[in-house]
Short mmCIF file of C-alpha atoms in Angstrom, two decimals:
data_model
loop_
_atom_site.label_atom_id
_atom_site.label_comp_id
_atom_site.label_asym_id
_atom_site.label_seq_id
_atom_site.Cartn_x
_atom_site.Cartn_y
_atom_site.Cartn_z
CA UNK A 1 20.22 -3.09 -37.76
CA UNK A 2 17.29 -5.95 -38.03
CA UNK A 3 14.43 -5.98 -36.15
CA UNK A 4 16.05 -7.69 -33.06
CA UNK A 5 18.26 -4.90 -32.62
CA UNK A 6 15.42 -2.11 -33.45
CA UNK A 7 13.74 -4.09 -30.27
CA UNK A 8 16.62 -3.90 -28.13
CA UNK A 9 17.23 -0.43 -28.79
CA UNK A 10 14.03 0.83 -27.72
CA UNK A 11 14.42 -1.67 -24.59
CA UNK A 12 16.55 -0.16 -23.54
CA UNK A 13 15.35 3.81 -24.27
CA UNK A 14 12.44 2.84 -22.37
CA UNK A 15 14.29 1.17 -18.95
CA UNK A 16 17.05 4.20 -19.59
CA UNK A 17 13.97 6.33 -19.64
CA UNK A 18 12.12 4.78 -16.38
CA UNK A 19 15.35 4.89 -14.27
CA UNK A 20 16.06 8.37 -15.02
CA UNK A 21 12.90 10.08 -14.87
CA UNK A 22 11.31 7.89 -11.90
CA UNK A 23 8.33 8.17 -13.84
CA UNK A 24 6.46 6.42 -16.87
CA UNK A 25 6.47 8.01 -20.34
CA UNK A 26 3.49 10.32 -20.21
CA UNK A 27 0.59 10.64 -23.10
CA UNK A 28 0.42 13.97 -22.75
CA UNK A 29 4.20 14.55 -23.63
CA UNK A 30 4.71 14.77 -27.72
CA UNK A 31 7.99 13.44 -27.41
CA UNK A 32 7.18 10.45 -25.11
CA UNK A 33 4.20 8.91 -27.58
CA UNK A 34 6.43 6.73 -29.51
CA UNK A 35 8.11 4.97 -26.13
CA UNK A 36 4.36 4.71 -24.74
CA UNK A 37 3.00 3.18 -27.72
CA UNK A 38 5.77 0.82 -27.92
CA UNK A 39 5.47 -0.67 -24.38
CA UNK A 40 1.39 -0.50 -25.22
CA UNK A 41 1.81 -2.38 -28.16
CA UNK A 42 4.43 -5.41 -26.32
CA UNK A 43 1.82 -5.66 -23.56
CA UNK A 44 -0.34 -6.63 -25.31
CA UNK A 45 1.56 -9.16 -27.71
CA UNK A 46 2.62 -10.46 -23.81
CA UNK A 47 -0.38 -11.07 -23.00
CA UNK A 48 -1.81 -11.99 -25.62
CA UNK A 49 1.31 -14.81 -25.56
CA UNK A 50 2.34 -14.06 -29.02
CA UNK A 51 5.76 -12.57 -28.16
CA UNK A 52 8.94 -13.75 -29.40
CA UNK A 53 10.25 -16.27 -26.26
CA UNK A 54 13.83 -14.74 -25.97
CA UNK A 55 11.37 -11.62 -25.42
CA UNK A 56 9.26 -12.26 -22.99
CA UNK A 57 11.49 -12.62 -19.58
CA UNK A 58 12.82 -9.33 -20.86
CA UNK A 59 9.61 -7.83 -21.07
CA UNK A 60 8.20 -8.98 -17.63
CA UNK A 61 10.92 -7.15 -16.37
CA UNK A 62 10.33 -3.51 -17.64
CA UNK A 63 6.38 -4.41 -17.13
CA UNK A 64 7.38 -5.14 -13.05
CA UNK A 65 9.42 -1.94 -13.22
CA UNK A 66 6.53 -0.14 -15.35
CA UNK A 67 3.91 -0.99 -12.76
CA UNK A 68 5.93 -0.09 -9.68
CA UNK A 69 6.25 3.28 -11.15
CA UNK A 70 2.55 3.22 -11.55
CA UNK A 71 2.08 2.89 -8.01
CA UNK A 72 4.31 5.26 -6.72
CA UNK A 73 2.40 8.07 -9.56
CA UNK A 74 -0.97 7.10 -7.61
CA UNK A 75 0.64 7.16 -3.86
CA UNK A 76 2.28 10.64 -4.82
CA UNK A 77 -1.18 12.19 -5.95
CA UNK A 78 -2.95 10.70 -3.35
CA UNK A 79 -0.31 11.93 -0.91
CA UNK A 80 -1.19 15.82 -2.31
CA UNK A 81 -5.05 15.06 -2.18
CA UNK A 82 -4.84 14.89 1.25
CA UNK A 83 -2.30 17.42 1.70
CA UNK A 84 -5.21 19.66 -0.15
CA UNK A 85 -7.95 18.29 2.07
CA UNK A 86 -6.17 18.28 5.31
#
């Protein structure tokens, strides 16, 4: 398996995880660390403009979904806190 095939497999694994679990990988779950680190590394490459052009669009979709999940998690936490206060 070459580098491009490994990248696409990891990308597919992350997208599948997001779709199945409706959340981002957690830094508190050891089994999810590799996925989380892969995303963090590739986001840095994307922001620095060092990502291969053929991966930019795919990574953009993943980042959009990642941010959407992040907002959902924040909204959920705010709801819980409000429920506890009321």
